[in-house]
Coordinates of C-alpha atoms in Angstrom, one line a residue:
Chain A
M17 CA 0.0 0.0 0.0
R18 CA 1.2 3.5 -0.9
D19 CA 1.1 6.4 1.4
A20 CA -0.2 9.9 0.7
Y21 CA 3.3 11.1 -0.1
H22 CA 4.0 8.6 -2.8
D23 CA 0.5 9.1 -4.2
E24 CA 1.4 12.7 -4.6
L25 CA 4.6 11.8 -6.4
D26 CA 2.6 9.6 -8.7
S27 CA 0.1 12.3 -9.4
L28 CA 3.0 14.5 -10.6
S29 CA 3.9 11.9 -13.1
D30 CA 0.3 11.5 -14.2
K31 CA -0.1 15.3 -14.7
L32 CA 3.1 15.4 -16.8
V33 CA 1.8 12.6 -19.0
E34 CA -1.5 14.5 -19.3
M35 CA 0.4 17.6 -20.4
T36 CA 2.2 15.6 -23.1
R37 CA -1.1 14.3 -24.4
L38 CA -2.5 17.8 -24.7
V39 CA 0.6 19.1 -26.3
R40 CA 0.7 16.2 -28.7
S41 CA -2.9 17.0 -29.8
A42 CA -2.1 20.7 -30.1
M43 CA 0.9 20.0 -32.3
A44 CA -1.0 17.6 -34.6
R45 CA -3.8 20.2 -35.0
A46 CA -1.4 23.1 -35.5
T47 CA 0.5 21.3 -38.3
T48 CA -2.8 20.4 -40.0
A49 CA -4.0 23.9 -39.6
L50 CA -0.8 25.2 -41.1
L51 CA -0.9 22.9 -44.1
D52 CA -4.6 23.3 -44.7
A53 CA -5.0 26.9 -43.8
D54 CA -7.8 25.8 -41.4
L55 CA -8.9 28.7 -39.3
R56 CA -11.1 26.6 -37.0
L57 CA -8.3 24.2 -36.1
S58 CA -6.0 27.1 -35.4
E59 CA -8.5 28.6 -33.0
E60 CA -8.9 25.3 -31.3
V61 CA -5.1 25.0 -30.6
I62 CA -5.0 28.6 -29.4
S63 CA -7.8 28.2 -26.9
A64 CA -6.8 24.7 -25.7
D65 CA -3.5 26.0 -24.5
E66 CA -5.1 27.3 -21.3
Q67 CA -5.5 23.7 -20.1
V68 CA -1.7 23.1 -20.6
N69 CA -0.9 26.2 -18.6
K70 CA -3.4 25.2 -15.8
L71 CA -1.6 21.8 -15.5
E72 CA 1.7 23.5 -15.2
T73 CA 0.4 25.7 -12.3
E74 CA -1.1 22.6 -10.6
I75 CA 2.3 20.8 -10.9
E76 CA 4.1 23.8 -9.5
E77 CA 1.7 23.9 -6.5
T78 CA 2.0 20.2 -5.8
V79 CA 5.8 20.5 -5.9
F80 CA 5.9 23.4 -3.5
E81 CA 3.5 21.6 -1.2
L82 CA 5.4 18.4 -1.3
M83 CA 8.7 20.1 -0.6
A84 CA 7.4 22.2 2.2
R85 CA 5.5 19.4 4.0
Q86 CA 7.6 16.3 3.2
Q87 CA 11.1 17.8 2.7
P88 CA 12.1 15.0 0.2
V89 CA 15.8 14.1 0.0
A90 CA 18.1 12.5 -2.5
G91 CA 16.2 10.7 -5.3
D92 CA 12.8 12.0 -4.4
L93 CA 14.1 15.5 -4.2
R94 CA 15.5 15.2 -7.7
T95 CA 12.3 13.7 -9.0
V96 CA 10.3 16.6 -7.7
I97 CA 12.6 19.3 -9.0
T98 CA 12.8 17.5 -12.4
A99 CA 9.0 17.4 -12.6
L100 CA 9.0 21.2 -12.2
R101 CA 11.5 21.5 -15.0
M102 CA 9.7 19.1 -17.3
S103 CA 6.4 21.0 -16.8
G104 CA 8.2 24.2 -17.8
D105 CA 9.4 22.5 -21.0
L106 CA 5.9 21.1 -21.8
E107 CA 4.3 24.5 -21.2
R108 CA 6.7 26.0 -23.6
M109 CA 6.0 23.3 -26.2
G110 CA 2.3 24.2 -25.9
D111 CA 3.2 27.8 -26.7
L112 CA 5.2 26.7 -29.8
A113 CA 2.2 24.8 -31.1
V114 CA 0.2 28.0 -30.5
H115 CA 2.7 30.0 -32.5
I116 CA 2.4 27.6 -35.4
A117 CA -1.4 27.9 -35.2
K118 CA -1.1 31.7 -35.2
T119 CA 1.0 31.6 -38.3
A120 CA -1.8 29.6 -40.0
R121 CA -4.4 32.1 -38.7
R122 CA -2.4 35.1 -39.8
R123 CA -2.2 33.9 -43.4
H124 CA -5.8 32.5 -43.6
P125 CA -7.5 32.1 -46.1
E126 CA -4.1 31.7 -47.9
T127 CA -1.8 28.8 -46.8
A128 CA 1.5 29.8 -45.3
V129 CA 3.2 26.8 -46.8
P130 CA 3.9 26.8 -50.6
P131 CA 3.5 23.4 -52.4
E132 CA 7.2 22.7 -52.6
L133 CA 7.5 22.9 -48.9
Q134 CA 4.4 20.9 -47.9
A135 CA 6.1 17.6 -47.6
T136 CA 9.0 18.9 -45.5
V137 CA 6.7 20.8 -43.2
L138 CA 4.4 17.8 -42.9
E139 CA 7.3 15.6 -41.9
M140 CA 8.5 18.2 -39.3
G141 CA 5.1 18.2 -37.8
Q142 CA 5.0 14.4 -37.7
I143 CA 8.3 14.1 -36.1
A144 CA 7.3 16.7 -33.5
E145 CA 4.2 14.8 -32.8
R146 CA 6.1 11.5 -32.5
M147 CA 8.7 13.1 -30.2
I148 CA 6.1 14.4 -27.7
A149 CA 4.2 11.1 -27.8
K150 CA 7.5 9.3 -27.0
A151 CA 8.3 11.8 -24.3
G152 CA 4.9 11.0 -22.7
S153 CA 5.6 7.2 -22.9
V154 CA 9.1 7.8 -21.4
I155 CA 7.6 9.7 -18.4
A156 CA 5.0 7.0 -17.9
S157 CA 7.3 4.0 -18.3
K158 CA 10.8 5.3 -17.4
D159 CA 11.9 3.4 -20.6
V160 CA 15.5 4.5 -21.0
D161 CA 15.9 3.0 -24.5
L162 CA 12.8 4.9 -25.8
G163 CA 14.2 8.0 -24.2
M164 CA 17.4 7.7 -26.1
E165 CA 15.5 7.4 -29.4
L166 CA 14.6 11.1 -29.2
D167 CA 18.2 12.1 -30.0
A168 CA 17.9 10.4 -33.4
D169 CA 14.5 12.0 -34.0
D170 CA 16.0 15.4 -33.2
D171 CA 18.8 14.8 -35.7
Q172 CA 16.1 14.1 -38.3
M173 CA 14.3 17.3 -37.4
D174 CA 17.6 19.2 -37.8
R175 CA 18.0 17.7 -41.3
L176 CA 14.5 18.7 -42.3
H177 CA 15.1 22.2 -40.9
R178 CA 18.2 22.5 -43.1
R179 CA 16.2 21.2 -46.1
L180 CA 13.6 23.9 -45.4
F181 CA 16.3 26.6 -45.7
D182 CA 17.8 25.0 -48.8
I183 CA 14.4 25.3 -50.5
L184 CA 13.8 28.8 -49.3
L185 CA 17.2 30.0 -50.4
S186 CA 17.4 28.2 -53.7
P187 CA 17.3 30.3 -56.9
K188 CA 14.1 28.5 -57.8
W189 CA 12.2 30.1 -54.9
K190 CA 9.5 32.2 -56.5
H191 CA 7.2 33.1 -53.5
G192 CA 9.1 36.2 -52.3
V193 CA 9.8 37.4 -48.8
E194 CA 6.5 37.0 -46.9
P195 CA 6.1 33.2 -47.1
A196 CA 9.9 33.0 -46.5
V197 CA 9.4 34.9 -43.2
D198 CA 6.5 32.7 -42.2
I199 CA 8.4 29.5 -43.0
T200 CA 11.5 30.6 -41.3
L201 CA 9.5 31.2 -38.1
A202 CA 7.5 28.0 -38.3
G203 CA 10.7 26.0 -38.9
R204 CA 12.2 27.6 -35.8
Y205 CA 9.1 26.6 -33.8
F206 CA 9.2 23.0 -34.9
E207 CA 12.9 22.8 -34.2
R208 CA 12.6 24.3 -30.7
F209 CA 9.7 22.0 -29.9
A210 CA 12.0 19.0 -30.7
D211 CA 14.7 20.5 -28.5
H212 CA 12.3 20.7 -25.6
A213 CA 11.1 17.1 -26.2
V214 CA 14.7 15.9 -26.0
H215 CA 15.2 17.8 -22.8
V216 CA 12.1 16.2 -21.2
A217 CA 13.3 12.7 -22.2
E218 CA 16.9 13.5 -21.0
N219 CA 15.5 14.4 -17.6
V220 CA 13.8 11.1 -17.3
V221 CA 16.9 9.1 -18.4
Y222 CA 18.9 11.1 -16.0
L223 CA 16.6 10.3 -13.1
A224 CA 16.5 6.6 -14.0
T225 CA 20.3 6.1 -14.7
G226 CA 22.1 9.1 -13.2
Q227 CA 23.6 9.7 -16.7
R228 CA 22.7 11.9 -19.6
P229 CA 21.9 10.0 -22.9
Q230 CA 25.2 11.0 -24.5
E231 CA 27.2 9.7 -21.6
I232 CA 25.4 6.3 -21.9
I233 CA 26.3 6.1 -25.6
D234 CA 29.9 7.2 -24.9
T235 CA 30.4 4.5 -22.3
P236 CA 32.1 1.5 -23.9
Chain B
M7 CA 27.1 37.3 11.8
R8 CA 25.8 35.1 9.0
D9 CA 26.0 31.3 9.1
A10 CA 27.2 29.1 6.4
Y11 CA 23.6 28.5 5.2
H12 CA 22.9 32.1 4.6
D13 CA 26.3 32.6 3.0
E14 CA 25.4 29.9 0.5
L15 CA 22.0 31.6 -0.2
D16 CA 24.0 34.9 -0.8
S17 CA 26.4 33.1 -3.1
L18 CA 23.5 32.0 -5.3
S19 CA 22.5 35.6 -5.7
D20 CA 26.1 36.6 -6.5
K21 CA 26.4 33.9 -9.1
L22 CA 23.1 35.0 -10.8
V23 CA 24.4 38.6 -10.9
E24 CA 27.6 37.3 -12.4
M25 CA 25.6 35.4 -15.1
T26 CA 23.7 38.6 -16.0
R27 CA 27.1 40.5 -16.3
L28 CA 28.4 37.8 -18.7
V29 CA 25.2 37.7 -20.7
R30 CA 25.0 41.5 -21.0
S31 CA 28.5 41.5 -22.3
A32 CA 27.7 38.7 -24.8
M33 CA 24.6 40.6 -26.0
A34 CA 26.5 43.9 -26.5
R35 CA 29.3 42.1 -28.5
A36 CA 26.8 40.0 -30.5
T37 CA 24.8 43.1 -31.6
T38 CA 28.0 44.9 -32.6
A39 CA 29.3 41.8 -34.4
L40 CA 26.0 41.6 -36.3
L41 CA 26.0 45.2 -37.3
D42 CA 29.7 45.4 -38.2
A43 CA 30.1 41.9 -39.6
D44 CA 32.9 41.4 -37.1
L45 CA 34.1 37.8 -37.1
R46 CA 36.5 38.2 -34.2
L47 CA 33.7 39.6 -31.9
S48 CA 31.4 36.8 -33.0
E49 CA 33.9 34.2 -32.1
E50 CA 34.4 35.8 -28.7
V51 CA 30.7 35.6 -27.9
I52 CA 30.6 32.0 -29.0
S53 CA 33.5 30.9 -26.9
A54 CA 32.6 32.9 -23.8
D55 CA 29.3 31.1 -23.5
E56 CA 31.0 28.2 -21.8
Q57 CA 31.5 30.4 -18.7
V58 CA 27.7 31.1 -18.6
N59 CA 27.0 27.4 -18.8
K60 CA 29.5 26.7 -16.1
L61 CA 27.8 29.1 -13.7
E62 CA 24.5 27.5 -14.4
T63 CA 25.9 24.1 -13.4
E64 CA 27.4 25.6 -10.2
I65 CA 24.1 27.2 -9.2
E66 CA 22.4 23.9 -9.8
E67 CA 24.8 22.0 -7.6
T68 CA 24.6 24.6 -4.8
V69 CA 20.8 24.4 -5.0
F70 CA 20.7 20.6 -4.7
E71 CA 23.3 20.7 -1.9
L72 CA 21.4 23.4 0.0
M73 CA 18.1 21.5 -0.3
A74 CA 19.5 18.1 0.6
R75 CA 21.5 19.4 3.7
Q76 CA 19.4 22.3 4.9
Q77 CA 15.9 21.4 3.8
P78 CA 14.8 25.1 3.5
V79 CA 11.2 25.9 4.0
A80 CA 8.8 28.7 3.0
G81 CA 10.6 31.8 1.8
D82 CA 14.0 30.2 1.6
L83 CA 12.7 27.3 -0.3
R84 CA 11.1 29.6 -2.9
T85 CA 14.3 31.6 -3.1
V86 CA 16.3 28.5 -3.9
I87 CA 13.9 27.1 -6.5
T88 CA 13.6 30.5 -8.1
A89 CA 17.4 30.8 -8.3
L90 CA 17.3 27.5 -10.3
R91 CA 14.7 28.9 -12.7
M92 CA 16.5 32.2 -13.2
S93 CA 19.8 30.4 -13.9
G94 CA 17.9 28.5 -16.6
D95 CA 16.6 31.7 -18.2
L96 CA 20.0 33.3 -18.1
E97 CA 21.7 30.3 -19.6
R98 CA 19.1 30.5 -22.5
M99 CA 19.8 34.2 -22.9
G100 CA 23.5 33.4 -23.4
D101 CA 22.5 30.9 -26.1
L102 CA 20.4 33.6 -27.8
A103 CA 23.4 35.9 -27.9
V104 CA 25.4 33.1 -29.4
H105 CA 22.7 32.6 -32.1
I106 CA 23.0 36.3 -33.0
A107 CA 26.8 36.0 -33.1
K108 CA 26.5 32.9 -35.3
T109 CA 24.2 34.8 -37.7
A110 CA 26.9 37.4 -38.0
R111 CA 29.6 34.7 -38.6
R112 CA 27.5 32.9 -41.2
R113 CA 27.2 36.0 -43.4
H114 CA 30.8 37.3 -42.8
P115 CA 32.4 39.2 -44.6
E116 CA 28.9 40.5 -45.7
T117 CA 26.7 42.1 -43.1
A118 CA 23.5 40.3 -42.3
V119 CA 21.8 43.7 -41.7
P120 CA 20.9 45.9 -44.7
P121 CA 21.3 49.7 -44.1
E122 CA 17.6 50.4 -43.7
L123 CA 17.4 48.0 -40.8
Q124 CA 20.6 49.0 -39.0
A125 CA 18.9 51.5 -36.7
T126 CA 16.1 49.1 -35.7
V127 CA 18.5 46.2 -35.0
L128 CA 20.8 48.5 -33.1
E129 CA 17.9 49.7 -30.9
M130 CA 16.8 46.1 -30.3
G131 CA 20.3 45.2 -29.2
Q132 CA 20.5 48.2 -26.9
I133 CA 17.1 47.4 -25.3
A134 CA 18.2 43.8 -24.8
E135 CA 21.4 45.0 -23.2
R136 CA 19.6 47.4 -21.0
M137 CA 17.1 44.7 -19.9
I138 CA 19.7 42.2 -18.9
A139 CA 21.6 45.0 -17.0
K140 CA 18.4 45.9 -15.2
A141 CA 17.7 42.2 -14.4
G142 CA 21.1 42.0 -12.8
S143 CA 20.4 45.1 -10.7
V144 CA 17.0 43.8 -9.7
I145 CA 18.6 40.5 -8.5
A146 CA 21.2 42.4 -6.6
S147 CA 19.0 45.0 -5.1
K148 CA 15.5 43.3 -5.0
D149 CA 14.3 46.7 -6.3
V150 CA 10.7 46.0 -7.3
D151 CA 10.2 49.3 -9.1
L152 CA 13.1 48.7 -11.4
G153 CA 11.8 45.1 -11.9
M154 CA 8.5 46.5 -13.2
E155 CA 10.3 48.7 -15.7
L156 CA 11.2 45.6 -17.7
D157 CA 7.6 45.2 -18.9
A158 CA 7.7 48.6 -20.6
D159 CA 11.1 47.8 -22.1
D160 CA 9.6 44.5 -23.5
D161 CA 6.7 46.5 -25.1
Q162 CA 9.3 48.6 -26.8
M163 CA 11.1 45.5 -28.0
D164 CA 7.8 44.2 -29.4
R165 CA 7.2 47.5 -31.2
L166 CA 10.7 47.3 -32.8
H167 CA 10.1 43.7 -33.7
R168 CA 6.9 44.7 -35.6
R169 CA 8.8 47.5 -37.3
L170 CA 11.4 45.0 -38.5
F171 CA 8.7 43.0 -40.2
D172 CA 7.1 46.1 -41.6
I173 CA 10.4 46.9 -43.3
L174 CA 11.0 43.3 -44.4
L175 CA 7.6 43.0 -45.9
S176 CA 7.3 46.4 -47.5
P177 CA 7.2 46.6 -51.3
K178 CA 10.5 48.6 -51.1
W179 CA 12.5 45.7 -49.7
K180 CA 15.1 44.9 -52.4
H181 CA 17.4 42.5 -50.6
G182 CA 15.6 39.3 -51.4
V183 CA 15.0 36.2 -49.3
E184 CA 18.3 35.4 -47.7
P185 CA 18.7 38.6 -45.6
A186 CA 15.0 38.4 -44.8
V187 CA 15.6 35.0 -43.3
D188 CA 18.6 36.1 -41.3
I189 CA 16.7 39.2 -40.0
T190 CA 13.6 37.1 -39.2
L191 CA 15.7 34.8 -37.0
A192 CA 17.8 37.6 -35.4
G193 CA 14.6 39.5 -34.6
R194 CA 13.2 36.4 -32.9
Y195 CA 16.4 36.0 -30.9
F196 CA 16.2 39.5 -29.6
E197 CA 12.5 39.2 -28.8
R198 CA 13.0 35.9 -26.9
F199 CA 16.0 37.4 -25.0
A200 CA 13.7 40.2 -23.8
D201 CA 11.0 37.7 -22.7
H202 CA 13.5 35.8 -20.6
A203 CA 14.7 39.1 -19.0
V204 CA 11.1 39.9 -18.1
H205 CA 10.8 36.4 -16.6
V206 CA 13.9 36.9 -14.5
A207 CA 12.7 40.2 -13.1
E208 CA 9.2 38.8 -12.5
N209 CA 10.7 36.1 -10.4
V210 CA 12.5 38.6 -8.2
V211 CA 9.4 40.8 -7.9
Y212 CA 7.4 37.7 -7.0
L213 CA 9.8 36.7 -4.3
A214 CA 9.9 40.2 -2.8
T215 CA 6.1 40.9 -2.9
G216 CA 4.3 37.6 -3.5
Q217 CA 2.7 39.2 -6.6
R218 CA 3.5 39.1 -10.3
P219 CA 4.2 42.6 -11.7
Q220 CA 0.9 42.7 -13.6
E221 CA -1.0 42.0 -10.4
I222 CA 0.7 45.0 -8.7
I223 CA -0.3 47.3 -11.6
D224 CA -3.9 46.0 -11.5
T225 CA -4.2 46.5 -7.7
P226 CA -6.0 49.8 -7.2

């Protein structure tokens, strides 16, 4: 039987997983809204972000309560502080999905993504969605191997981000400055989203093993 | 006479102030490097970032040590957790200065900033530098009024950011896509830098008053 203290620690983990679920859904909708110039979907993403922020506040309150009342040490202390950090990353990822949705809304009824970039942007959105889904599984399962996969996903995101610029900056680009500005910003949002997902997974791996993912790979 | 515990709390504040000093210097150099296409200055900013990261790690270690050994409660607990968050913001601000320096380096020997944007970019850099300097003073002095000034600075940054886009997207823009992409990214870096500075100051105001700056303004 668990005591109230450990129930509260578990509730932190549940709330973090719930945040990843909301952020995953936001990213999926934001990408579709961007590709389809769908105003309704954009608005959904923008208004749903409040729930993400609310969860972050709840986690923060639980953490302060736990620390004040239980004064956790060693491993539990690290778990609690790490939950606070992960909730900050996840809140920021929600904001980035909102920024993508706002890019879609700003250009509506036009699409912000010219045809030659649709496949690349779609793939960036899919990787972003996969990464946040994996981060959620990693938080729930403490699966270190899955946590390490996010580094490879992030490399793939970086490759797509470079391809985006190659297309934007090629002499064949014929859409002018305005779509280039939109795509530059959207690309940056996807890339930062991936960085935060890596950071979340790293924190779980670190809690579980005491090592950062790169150190595990480097160990012979 | 202070005890070792309070000495350690003070050392956290000193290290945060030192981080703001390094980040302020990095931002000043990065802006000048961007405007002057100065490769040496860019390299300086990039290599100096290691010191900022080192201070963040030191703060993190001190925080964990303090919490494990002293189990601070109430106000002290909040001070310690807030120090951890502020060090995260300051570390990120160092990264943003590095991104600006790398934009300068990527375009060298050309300048990334066309003449009609030099005044706006200069002003964004100056506001960024002023904001991090103020954040440092706020940490050192717990001066709530100075902390509240950062909101107005941030509004000014947002106005300049919009002016940047107005110039980029005007029919008179004749520099094509590549400088537009550089400027879009640099503008984003300045703007995020300002957001983090506001966040740092907010944390100090919150510690000192128990209220967020906006709540203080809203209170009749």
